[in-house]
mmCIF file of C-alpha atoms and ligand atoms in Angstrom:
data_model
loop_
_atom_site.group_PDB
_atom_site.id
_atom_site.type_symbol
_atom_site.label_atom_id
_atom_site.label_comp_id
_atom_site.label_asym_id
_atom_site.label_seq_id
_atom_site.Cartn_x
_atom_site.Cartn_y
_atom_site.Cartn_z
ATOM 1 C CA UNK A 1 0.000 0.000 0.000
ATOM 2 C CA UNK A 2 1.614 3.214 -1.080
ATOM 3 C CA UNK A 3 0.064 6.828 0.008
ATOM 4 C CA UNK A 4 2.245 9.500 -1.867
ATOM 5 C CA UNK A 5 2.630 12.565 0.244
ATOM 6 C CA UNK A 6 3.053 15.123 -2.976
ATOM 7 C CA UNK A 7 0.622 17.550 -3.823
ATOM 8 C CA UNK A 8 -1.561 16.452 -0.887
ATOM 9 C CA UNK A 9 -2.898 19.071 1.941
ATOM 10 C CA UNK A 10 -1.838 16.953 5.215
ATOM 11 C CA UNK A 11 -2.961 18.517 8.523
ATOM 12 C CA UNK A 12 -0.693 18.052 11.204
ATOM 13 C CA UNK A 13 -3.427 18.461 14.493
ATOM 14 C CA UNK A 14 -0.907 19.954 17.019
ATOM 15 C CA UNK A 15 1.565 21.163 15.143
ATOM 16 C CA UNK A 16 2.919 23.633 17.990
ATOM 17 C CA UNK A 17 3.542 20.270 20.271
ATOM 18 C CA UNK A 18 6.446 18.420 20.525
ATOM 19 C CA UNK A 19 5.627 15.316 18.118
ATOM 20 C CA UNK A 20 3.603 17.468 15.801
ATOM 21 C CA UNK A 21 6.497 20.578 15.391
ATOM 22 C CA UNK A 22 8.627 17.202 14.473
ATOM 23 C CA UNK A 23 6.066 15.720 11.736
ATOM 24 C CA UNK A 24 5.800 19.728 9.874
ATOM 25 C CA UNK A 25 9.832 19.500 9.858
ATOM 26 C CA UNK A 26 9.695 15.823 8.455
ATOM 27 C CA UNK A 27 7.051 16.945 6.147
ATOM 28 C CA UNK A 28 8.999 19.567 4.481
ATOM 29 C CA UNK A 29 11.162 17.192 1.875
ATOM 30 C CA UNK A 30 7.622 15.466 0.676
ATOM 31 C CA UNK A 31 6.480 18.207 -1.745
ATOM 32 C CA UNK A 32 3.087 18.353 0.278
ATOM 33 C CA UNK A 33 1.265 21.240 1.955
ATOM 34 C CA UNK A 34 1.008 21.514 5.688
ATOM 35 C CA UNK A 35 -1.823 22.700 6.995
ATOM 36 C CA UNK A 36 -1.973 24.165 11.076
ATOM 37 C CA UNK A 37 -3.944 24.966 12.256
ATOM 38 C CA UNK A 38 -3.726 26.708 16.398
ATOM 39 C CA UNK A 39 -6.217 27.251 19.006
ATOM 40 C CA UNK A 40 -6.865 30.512 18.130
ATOM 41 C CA UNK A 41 -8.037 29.209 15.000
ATOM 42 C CA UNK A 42 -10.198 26.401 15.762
ATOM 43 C CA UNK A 43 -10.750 25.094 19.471
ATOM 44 C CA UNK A 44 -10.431 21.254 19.184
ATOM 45 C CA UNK A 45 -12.246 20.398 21.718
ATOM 46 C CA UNK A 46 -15.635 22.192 20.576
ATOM 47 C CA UNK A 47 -17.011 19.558 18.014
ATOM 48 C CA UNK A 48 -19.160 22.690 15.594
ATOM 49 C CA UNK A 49 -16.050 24.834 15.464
ATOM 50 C CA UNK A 50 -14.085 21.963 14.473
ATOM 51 C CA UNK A 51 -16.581 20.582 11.968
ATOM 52 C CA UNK A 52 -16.619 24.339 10.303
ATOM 53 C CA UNK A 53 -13.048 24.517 9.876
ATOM 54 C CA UNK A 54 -12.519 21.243 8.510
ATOM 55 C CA UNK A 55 -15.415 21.784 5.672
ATOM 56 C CA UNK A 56 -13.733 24.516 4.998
ATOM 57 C CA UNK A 57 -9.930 23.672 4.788
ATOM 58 C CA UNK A 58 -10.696 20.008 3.553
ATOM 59 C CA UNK A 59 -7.656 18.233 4.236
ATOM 60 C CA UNK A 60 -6.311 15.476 2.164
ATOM 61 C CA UNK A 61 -4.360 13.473 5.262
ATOM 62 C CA UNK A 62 -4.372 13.583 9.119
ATOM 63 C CA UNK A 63 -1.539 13.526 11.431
ATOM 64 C CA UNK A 64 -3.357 13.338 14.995
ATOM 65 C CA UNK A 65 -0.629 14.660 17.123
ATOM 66 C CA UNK A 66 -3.077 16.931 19.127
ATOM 67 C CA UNK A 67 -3.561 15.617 22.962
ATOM 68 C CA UNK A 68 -3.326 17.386 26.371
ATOM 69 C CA UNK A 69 0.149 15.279 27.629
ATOM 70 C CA UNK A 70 1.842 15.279 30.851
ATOM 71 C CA UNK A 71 4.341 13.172 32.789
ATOM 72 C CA UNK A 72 3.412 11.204 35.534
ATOM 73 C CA UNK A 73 2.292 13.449 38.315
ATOM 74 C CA UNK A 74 0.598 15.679 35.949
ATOM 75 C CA UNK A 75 -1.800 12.465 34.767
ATOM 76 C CA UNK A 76 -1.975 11.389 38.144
ATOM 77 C CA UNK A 77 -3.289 14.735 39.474
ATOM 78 C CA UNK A 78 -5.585 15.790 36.217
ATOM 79 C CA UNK A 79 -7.535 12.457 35.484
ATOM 80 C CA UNK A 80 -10.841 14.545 34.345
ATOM 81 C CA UNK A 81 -8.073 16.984 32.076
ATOM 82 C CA UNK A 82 -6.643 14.136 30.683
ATOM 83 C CA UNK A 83 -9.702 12.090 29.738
ATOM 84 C CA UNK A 84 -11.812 14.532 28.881
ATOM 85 C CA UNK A 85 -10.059 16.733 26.792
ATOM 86 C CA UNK A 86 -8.168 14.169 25.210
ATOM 87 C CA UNK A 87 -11.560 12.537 24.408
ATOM 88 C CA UNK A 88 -13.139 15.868 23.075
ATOM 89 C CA UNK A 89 -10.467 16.427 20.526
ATOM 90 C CA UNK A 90 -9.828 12.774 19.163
ATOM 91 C CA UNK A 91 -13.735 12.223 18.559
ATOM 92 C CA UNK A 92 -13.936 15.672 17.109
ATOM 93 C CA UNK A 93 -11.226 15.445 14.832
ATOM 94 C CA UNK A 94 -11.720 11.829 13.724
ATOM 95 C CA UNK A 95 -15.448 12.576 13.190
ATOM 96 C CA UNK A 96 -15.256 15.443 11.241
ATOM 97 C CA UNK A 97 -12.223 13.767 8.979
ATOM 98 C CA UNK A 98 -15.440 11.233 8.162
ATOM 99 C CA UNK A 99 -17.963 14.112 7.119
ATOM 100 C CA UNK A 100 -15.258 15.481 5.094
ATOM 101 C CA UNK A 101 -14.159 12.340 3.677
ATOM 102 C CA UNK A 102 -10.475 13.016 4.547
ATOM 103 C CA UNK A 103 -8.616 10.011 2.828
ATOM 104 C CA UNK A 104 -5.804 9.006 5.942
ATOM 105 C CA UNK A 105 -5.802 9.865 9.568
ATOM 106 C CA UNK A 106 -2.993 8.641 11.469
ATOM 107 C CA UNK A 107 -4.062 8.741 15.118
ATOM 108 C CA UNK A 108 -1.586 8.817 17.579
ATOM 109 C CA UNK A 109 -1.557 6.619 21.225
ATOM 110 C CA UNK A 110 1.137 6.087 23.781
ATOM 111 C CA UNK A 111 2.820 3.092 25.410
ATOM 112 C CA UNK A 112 0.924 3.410 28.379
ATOM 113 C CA UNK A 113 -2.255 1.989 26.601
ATOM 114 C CA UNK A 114 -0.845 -1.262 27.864
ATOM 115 C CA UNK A 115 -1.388 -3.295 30.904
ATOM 116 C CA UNK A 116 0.729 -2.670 33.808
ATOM 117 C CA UNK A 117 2.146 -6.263 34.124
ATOM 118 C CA UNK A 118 1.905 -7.088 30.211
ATOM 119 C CA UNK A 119 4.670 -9.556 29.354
ATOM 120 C CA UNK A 120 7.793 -7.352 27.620
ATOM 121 C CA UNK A 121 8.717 -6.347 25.123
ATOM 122 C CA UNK A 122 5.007 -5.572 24.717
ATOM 123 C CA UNK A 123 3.248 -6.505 21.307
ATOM 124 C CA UNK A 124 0.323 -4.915 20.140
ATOM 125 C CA UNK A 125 -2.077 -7.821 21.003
ATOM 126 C CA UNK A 126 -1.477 -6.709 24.447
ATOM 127 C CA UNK A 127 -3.529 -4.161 24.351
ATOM 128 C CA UNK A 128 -6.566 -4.590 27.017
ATOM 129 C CA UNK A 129 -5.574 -7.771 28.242
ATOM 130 C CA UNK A 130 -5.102 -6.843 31.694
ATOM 131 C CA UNK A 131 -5.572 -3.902 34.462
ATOM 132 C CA UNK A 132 -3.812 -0.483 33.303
ATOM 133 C CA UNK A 133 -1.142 1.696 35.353
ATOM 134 C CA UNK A 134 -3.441 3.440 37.713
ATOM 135 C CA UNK A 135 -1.442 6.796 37.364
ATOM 136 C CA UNK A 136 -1.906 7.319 33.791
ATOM 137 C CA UNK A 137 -5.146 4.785 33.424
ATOM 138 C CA UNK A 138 -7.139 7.965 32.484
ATOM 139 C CA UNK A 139 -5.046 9.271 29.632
ATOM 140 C CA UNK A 140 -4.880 5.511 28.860
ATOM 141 C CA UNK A 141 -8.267 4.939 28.244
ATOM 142 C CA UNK A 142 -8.713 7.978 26.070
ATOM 143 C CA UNK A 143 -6.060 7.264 23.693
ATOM 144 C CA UNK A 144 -7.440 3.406 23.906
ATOM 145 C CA UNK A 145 -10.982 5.347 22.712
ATOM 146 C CA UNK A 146 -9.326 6.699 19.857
ATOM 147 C CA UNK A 147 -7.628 3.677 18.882
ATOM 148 C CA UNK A 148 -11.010 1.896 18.718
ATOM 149 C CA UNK A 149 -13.040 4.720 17.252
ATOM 150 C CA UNK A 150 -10.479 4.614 13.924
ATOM 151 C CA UNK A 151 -11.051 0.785 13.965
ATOM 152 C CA UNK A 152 -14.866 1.127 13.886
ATOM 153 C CA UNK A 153 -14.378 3.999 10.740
ATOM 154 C CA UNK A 154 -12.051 0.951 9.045
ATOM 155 C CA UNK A 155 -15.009 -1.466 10.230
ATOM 156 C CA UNK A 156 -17.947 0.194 9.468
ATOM 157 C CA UNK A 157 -17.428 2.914 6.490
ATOM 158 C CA UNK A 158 -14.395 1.370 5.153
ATOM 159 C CA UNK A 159 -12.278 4.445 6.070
ATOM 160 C CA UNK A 160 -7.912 3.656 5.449
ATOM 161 C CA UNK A 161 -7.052 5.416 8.320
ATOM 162 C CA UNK A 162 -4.627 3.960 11.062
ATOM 163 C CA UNK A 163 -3.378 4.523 14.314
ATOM 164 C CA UNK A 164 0.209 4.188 15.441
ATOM 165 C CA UNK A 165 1.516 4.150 19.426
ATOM 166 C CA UNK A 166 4.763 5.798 20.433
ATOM 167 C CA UNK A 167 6.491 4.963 23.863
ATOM 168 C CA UNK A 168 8.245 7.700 25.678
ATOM 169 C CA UNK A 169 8.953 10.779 23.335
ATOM 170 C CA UNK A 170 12.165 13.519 24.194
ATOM 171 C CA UNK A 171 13.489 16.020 21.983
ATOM 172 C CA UNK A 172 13.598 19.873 21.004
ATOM 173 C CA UNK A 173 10.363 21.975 21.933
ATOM 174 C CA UNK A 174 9.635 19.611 24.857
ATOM 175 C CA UNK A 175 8.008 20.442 28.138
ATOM 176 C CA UNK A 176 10.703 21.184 30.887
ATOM 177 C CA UNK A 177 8.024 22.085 33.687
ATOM 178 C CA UNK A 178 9.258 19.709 36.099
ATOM 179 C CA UNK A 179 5.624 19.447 37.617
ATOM 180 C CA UNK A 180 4.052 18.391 34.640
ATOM 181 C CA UNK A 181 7.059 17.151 32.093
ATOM 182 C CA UNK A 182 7.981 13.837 31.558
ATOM 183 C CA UNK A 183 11.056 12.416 32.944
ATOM 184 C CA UNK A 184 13.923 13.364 30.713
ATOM 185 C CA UNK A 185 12.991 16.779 30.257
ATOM 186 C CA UNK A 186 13.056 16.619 33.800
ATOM 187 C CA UNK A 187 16.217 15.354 34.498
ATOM 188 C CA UNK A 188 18.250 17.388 31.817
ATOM 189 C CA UNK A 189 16.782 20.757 33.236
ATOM 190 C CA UNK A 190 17.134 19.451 36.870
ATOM 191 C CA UNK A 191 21.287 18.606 36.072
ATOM 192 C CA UNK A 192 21.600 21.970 34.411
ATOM 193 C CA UNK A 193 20.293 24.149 37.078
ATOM 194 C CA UNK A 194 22.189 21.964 39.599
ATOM 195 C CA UNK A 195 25.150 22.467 37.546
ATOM 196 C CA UNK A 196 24.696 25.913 37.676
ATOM 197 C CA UNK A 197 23.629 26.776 41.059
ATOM 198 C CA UNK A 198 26.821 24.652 42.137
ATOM 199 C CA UNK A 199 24.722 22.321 44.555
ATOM 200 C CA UNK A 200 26.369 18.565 44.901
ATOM 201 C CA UNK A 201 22.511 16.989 43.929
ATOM 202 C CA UNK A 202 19.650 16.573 42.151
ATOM 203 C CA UNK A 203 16.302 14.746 43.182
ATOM 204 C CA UNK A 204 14.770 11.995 41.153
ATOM 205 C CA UNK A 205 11.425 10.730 41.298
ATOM 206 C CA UNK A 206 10.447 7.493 42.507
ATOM 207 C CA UNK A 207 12.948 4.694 43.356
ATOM 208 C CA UNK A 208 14.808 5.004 39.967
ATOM 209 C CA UNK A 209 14.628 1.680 39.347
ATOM 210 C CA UNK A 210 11.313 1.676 37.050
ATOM 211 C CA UNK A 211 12.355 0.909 32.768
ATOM 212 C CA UNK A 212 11.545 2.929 30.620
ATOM 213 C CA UNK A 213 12.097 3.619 26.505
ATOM 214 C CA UNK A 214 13.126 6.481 24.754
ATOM 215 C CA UNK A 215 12.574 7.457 20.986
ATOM 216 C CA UNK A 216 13.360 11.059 19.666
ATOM 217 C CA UNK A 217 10.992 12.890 18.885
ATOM 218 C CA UNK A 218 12.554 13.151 14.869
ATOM 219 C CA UNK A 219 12.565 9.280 15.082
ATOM 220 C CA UNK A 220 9.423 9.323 15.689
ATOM 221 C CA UNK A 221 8.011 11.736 13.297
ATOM 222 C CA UNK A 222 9.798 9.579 10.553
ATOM 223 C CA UNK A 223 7.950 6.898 11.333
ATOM 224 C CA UNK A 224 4.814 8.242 11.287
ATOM 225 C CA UNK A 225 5.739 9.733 7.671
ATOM 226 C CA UNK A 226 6.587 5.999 6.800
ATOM 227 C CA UNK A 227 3.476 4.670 8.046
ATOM 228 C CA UNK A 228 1.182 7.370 6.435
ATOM 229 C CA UNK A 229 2.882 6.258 3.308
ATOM 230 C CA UNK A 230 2.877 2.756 3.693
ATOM 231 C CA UNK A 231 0.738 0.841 6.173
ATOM 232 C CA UNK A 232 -3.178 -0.127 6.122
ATOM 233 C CA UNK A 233 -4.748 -1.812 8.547
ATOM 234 C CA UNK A 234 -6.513 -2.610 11.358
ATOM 235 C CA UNK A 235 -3.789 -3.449 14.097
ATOM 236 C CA UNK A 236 -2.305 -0.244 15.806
ATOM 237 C CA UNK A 237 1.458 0.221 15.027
ATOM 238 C CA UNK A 238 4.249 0.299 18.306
ATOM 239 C CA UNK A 239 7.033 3.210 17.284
ATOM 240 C CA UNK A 240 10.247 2.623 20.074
ATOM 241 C CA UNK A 241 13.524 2.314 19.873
ATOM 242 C CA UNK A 242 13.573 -1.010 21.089
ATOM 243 C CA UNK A 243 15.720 -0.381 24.368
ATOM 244 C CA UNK A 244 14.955 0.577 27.815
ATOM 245 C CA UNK A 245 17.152 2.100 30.094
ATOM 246 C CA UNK A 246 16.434 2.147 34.267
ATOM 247 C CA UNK A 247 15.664 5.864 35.688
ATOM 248 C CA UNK A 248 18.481 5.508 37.623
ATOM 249 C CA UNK A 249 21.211 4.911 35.223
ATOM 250 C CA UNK A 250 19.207 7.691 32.669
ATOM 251 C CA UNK A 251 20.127 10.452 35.513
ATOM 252 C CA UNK A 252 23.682 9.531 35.729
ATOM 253 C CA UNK A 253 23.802 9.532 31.262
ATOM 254 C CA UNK A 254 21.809 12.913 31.882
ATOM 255 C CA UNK A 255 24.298 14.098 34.562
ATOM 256 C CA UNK A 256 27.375 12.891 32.178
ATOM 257 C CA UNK A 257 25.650 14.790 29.413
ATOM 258 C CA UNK A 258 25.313 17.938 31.061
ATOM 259 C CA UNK A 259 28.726 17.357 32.939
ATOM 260 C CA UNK A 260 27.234 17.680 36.158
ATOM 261 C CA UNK A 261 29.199 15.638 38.737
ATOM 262 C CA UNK A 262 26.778 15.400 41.811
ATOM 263 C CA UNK A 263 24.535 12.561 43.668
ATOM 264 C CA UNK A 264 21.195 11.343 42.148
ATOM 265 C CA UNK A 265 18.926 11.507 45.457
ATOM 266 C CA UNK A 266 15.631 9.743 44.920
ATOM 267 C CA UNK A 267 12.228 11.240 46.576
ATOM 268 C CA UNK A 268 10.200 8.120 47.051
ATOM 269 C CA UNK A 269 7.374 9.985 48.185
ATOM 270 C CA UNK A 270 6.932 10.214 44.105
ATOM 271 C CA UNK A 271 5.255 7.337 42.457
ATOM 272 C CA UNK A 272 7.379 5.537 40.048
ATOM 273 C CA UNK A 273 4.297 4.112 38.096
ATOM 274 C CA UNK A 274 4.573 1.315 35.814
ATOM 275 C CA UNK A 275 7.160 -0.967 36.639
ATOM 276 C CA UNK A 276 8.206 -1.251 32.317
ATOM 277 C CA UNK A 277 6.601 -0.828 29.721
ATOM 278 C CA UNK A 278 9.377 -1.634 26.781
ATOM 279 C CA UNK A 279 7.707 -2.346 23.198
ATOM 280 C CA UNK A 280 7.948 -4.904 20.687
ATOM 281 C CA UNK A 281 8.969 -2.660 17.670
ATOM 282 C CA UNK A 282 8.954 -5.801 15.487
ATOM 283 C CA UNK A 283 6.128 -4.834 13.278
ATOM 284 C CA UNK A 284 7.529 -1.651 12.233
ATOM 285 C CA UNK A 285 10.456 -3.359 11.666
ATOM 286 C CA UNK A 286 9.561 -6.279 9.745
ATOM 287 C CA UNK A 287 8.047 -2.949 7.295
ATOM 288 C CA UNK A 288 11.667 -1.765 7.380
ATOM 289 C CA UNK A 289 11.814 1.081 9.376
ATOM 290 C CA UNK A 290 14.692 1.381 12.453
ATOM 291 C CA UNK A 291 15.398 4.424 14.557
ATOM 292 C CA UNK A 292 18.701 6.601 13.946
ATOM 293 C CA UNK A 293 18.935 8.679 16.834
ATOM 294 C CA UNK A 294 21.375 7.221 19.695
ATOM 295 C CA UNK A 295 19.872 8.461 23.040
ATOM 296 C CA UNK A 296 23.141 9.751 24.340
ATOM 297 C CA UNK A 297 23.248 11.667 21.312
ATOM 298 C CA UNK A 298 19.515 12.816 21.373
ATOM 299 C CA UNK A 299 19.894 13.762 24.581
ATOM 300 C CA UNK A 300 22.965 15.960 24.051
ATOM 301 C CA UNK A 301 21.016 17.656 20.858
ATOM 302 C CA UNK A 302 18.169 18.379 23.495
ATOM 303 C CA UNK A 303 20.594 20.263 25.809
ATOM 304 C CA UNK A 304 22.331 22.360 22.992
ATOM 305 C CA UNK A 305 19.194 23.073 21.777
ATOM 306 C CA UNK A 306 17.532 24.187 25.124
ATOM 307 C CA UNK A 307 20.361 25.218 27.745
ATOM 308 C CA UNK A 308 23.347 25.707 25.709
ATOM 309 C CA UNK A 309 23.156 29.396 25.710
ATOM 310 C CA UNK A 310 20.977 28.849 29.096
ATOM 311 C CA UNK A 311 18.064 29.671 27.292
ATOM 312 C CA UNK A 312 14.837 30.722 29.487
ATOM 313 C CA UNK A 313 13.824 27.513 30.270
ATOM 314 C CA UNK A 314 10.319 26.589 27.493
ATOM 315 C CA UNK A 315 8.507 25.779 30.592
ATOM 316 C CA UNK A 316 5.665 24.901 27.915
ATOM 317 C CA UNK A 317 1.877 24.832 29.204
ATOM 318 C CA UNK A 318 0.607 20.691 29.817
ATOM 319 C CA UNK A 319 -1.423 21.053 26.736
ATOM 320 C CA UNK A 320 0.301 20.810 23.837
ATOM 321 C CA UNK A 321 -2.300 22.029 20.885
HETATM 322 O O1 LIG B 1 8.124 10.204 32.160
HETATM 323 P P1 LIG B 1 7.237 10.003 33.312
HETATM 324 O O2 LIG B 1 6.688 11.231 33.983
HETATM 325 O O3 LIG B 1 5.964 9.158 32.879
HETATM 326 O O4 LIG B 1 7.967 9.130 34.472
HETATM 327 P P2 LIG B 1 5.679 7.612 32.686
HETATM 328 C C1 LIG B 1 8.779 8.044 34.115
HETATM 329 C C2 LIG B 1 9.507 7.563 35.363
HETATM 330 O O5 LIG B 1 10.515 8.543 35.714
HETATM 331 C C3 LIG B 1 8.626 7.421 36.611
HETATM 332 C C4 LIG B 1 10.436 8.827 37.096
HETATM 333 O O6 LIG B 1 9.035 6.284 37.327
HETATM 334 C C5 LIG B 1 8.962 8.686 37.406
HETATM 335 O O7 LIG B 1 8.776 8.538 38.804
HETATM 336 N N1 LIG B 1 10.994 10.164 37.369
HETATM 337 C C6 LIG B 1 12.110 10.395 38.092
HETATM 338 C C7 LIG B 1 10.473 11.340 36.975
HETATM 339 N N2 LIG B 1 12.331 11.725 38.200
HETATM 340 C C8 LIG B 1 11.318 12.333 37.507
HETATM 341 C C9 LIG B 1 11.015 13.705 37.264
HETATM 342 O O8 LIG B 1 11.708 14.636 37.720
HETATM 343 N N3 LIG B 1 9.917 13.971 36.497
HETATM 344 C C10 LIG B 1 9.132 12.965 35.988
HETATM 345 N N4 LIG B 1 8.073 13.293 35.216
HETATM 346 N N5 LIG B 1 9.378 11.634 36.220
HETATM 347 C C11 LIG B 1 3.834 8.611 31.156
HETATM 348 C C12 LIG B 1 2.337 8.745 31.217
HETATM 349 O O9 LIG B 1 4.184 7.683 32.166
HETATM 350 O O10 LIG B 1 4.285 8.085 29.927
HETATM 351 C C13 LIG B 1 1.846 9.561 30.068
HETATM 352 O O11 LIG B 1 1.955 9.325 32.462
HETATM 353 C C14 LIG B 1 2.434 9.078 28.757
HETATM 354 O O12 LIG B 1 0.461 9.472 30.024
HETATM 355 C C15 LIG B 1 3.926 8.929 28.838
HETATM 356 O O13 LIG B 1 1.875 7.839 28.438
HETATM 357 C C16 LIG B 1 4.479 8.373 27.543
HETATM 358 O O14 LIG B 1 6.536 7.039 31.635
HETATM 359 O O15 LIG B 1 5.625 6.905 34.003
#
């Protein structure tokens, strides 16, 4: 199955976020036109202002990038933001693409769609097979919504649209709020201001000894491209990098990184949620895709791109539209 991008009007829904800045840049060697579209242009999350903008700008393609995200404290302490909105703006967006017969949608999940004790690496037929992480299980059970609604547009109108699930996402325009980020983020702005305050710590969440996968966020945009292009069917798609590194040793490659010499202290009074949650990438793989981006090296991009000239720190809002 072959979807050229060329000529085509592809909106990328949350194009100001961290995965969907990455799709535009991927985007810009296909010869297509990007459509964005902000919230001061249409609010996802009201269904008739949505439904009015899309008759009117008729995309070709979908890339649904657009989701209120968070790290684990933020899900834990938001469960009506997280569900809700998330909820609002998938079902708006993929219902709208249907009255406006928009060719592909690719909708995109997360890792933590998957049970908390599901064997690893995690294939997709692991998906509702067993209880969920109860700090994200809200978040979880949106993006497990949208995942189903897509299938039921394949099942019941014969729609070619697909849905692909990412695990842990880092790279440049991510959230560094340390209440609301997600780990890495975390960590590198945590080492730098360390570093630069002169103290001989930094504080970790948890008991550092949860597992958890990193893909950048350019790695994952270029698989997203790929599967636009190529894939068609009814089975969601894993995107990881196929390794998982313990929180622990990711602070001390974060503190090496950022050349910060102190102790990693760990605040257990911080959940450390799902024990692991590594994917099976061997789908994707099998279609001949592979990630390029080391995470050493993805990590160091992140800090020249954020801190190097100490840059005002892009504490970016939790929702990322
Ligand atoms: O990235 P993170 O917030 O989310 O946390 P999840 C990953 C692990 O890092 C947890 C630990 O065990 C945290 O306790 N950690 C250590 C920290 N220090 C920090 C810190 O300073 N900040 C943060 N945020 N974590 C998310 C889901 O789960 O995964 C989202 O909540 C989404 O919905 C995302 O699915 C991909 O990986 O635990």
């Amino acid at each position: 199955m072959t979807y050229p991008l060329k000529d085509r009007r592809i909106w990328v829904a949350g194009h100001r976020g961290m995965v969907g800045s990455a799709v535009v840049r991927r985007l810009e060697s296909e010869g297509c036109e990007v459509i964005r579209a902000g919230r001061e242009t249409v609010d996802l999350q009201d269904q008739h202002a949505v439904r009015n903008w899309m008759s009117q700008e008729k995309p070709d393609a979908i890339v649904l990038a657009a989701a209120k995200v968070g790290g684990i404290l933020a899900n834990d302490t938001y469960p009506v933001d997280f569900l809700y909105e998330n909820l609002m703006i998938e079902a708006n967006i993929i219902n709208a693409a249907h009255l406006n017969d928009v060719e592909r949608l690719l909708f995109l999940g997360s890792s933590c769609i998957y049970p908390k004790r599901a064997p690893q690496p995690i294939s997709e037929d692991s998906l509702l097979t067993g209880p969920l992480e109860p700090t994200n299980e809200w978040y979880a059970i949106a993006k497990i919504a949208g995942i189903k609604l897509v299938q039921a547009y394949r099942k019941q109108y014969g729609r070619d649209w697909i849905s692909a699930m990412p695990t842990n996402l880092y790279g440049p325009g991510d959230n560094f709020d340390l209440q609301s980020s997600h780990v890495l983020p975390a960590l590198i702005r945590k080492a730098h201001e360390a570093k630069l305050a002169g103290s001989d710590h930094i504080t970790i969440w948890g008991t550092g000894t949860p597992r958890r996968e990193f893909l950048h966020a350019d790695d994952c945009a270029d698989a997203l491209v790929f599967l636009l292009q190529t894939y068609s069917g009814d089975v969601h798609v894993n995107v990881g990098s196929g390794e998982d590194i313990p929180i622990h040793d990711l602070a001390q490659l974060v503190c090496e990184v950022v050349d910060f010499n102190g102790e990693i202290r760990c605040d257990t009074t911080k959940p450390d949620g799902t024990p692991r949650k590594l994917m099976s990438g061997d789908k994707l793989r099998e279609m001949g895709w592979a990630p390029k981006i080391g995470l050493r090296e993805g990590i160091a991009a992140v800090y020249r791109t954020h801190f190097a000239e100490d840059d005002p720190i892009r504490g970016a809002s939790v929702v990322n539209i």
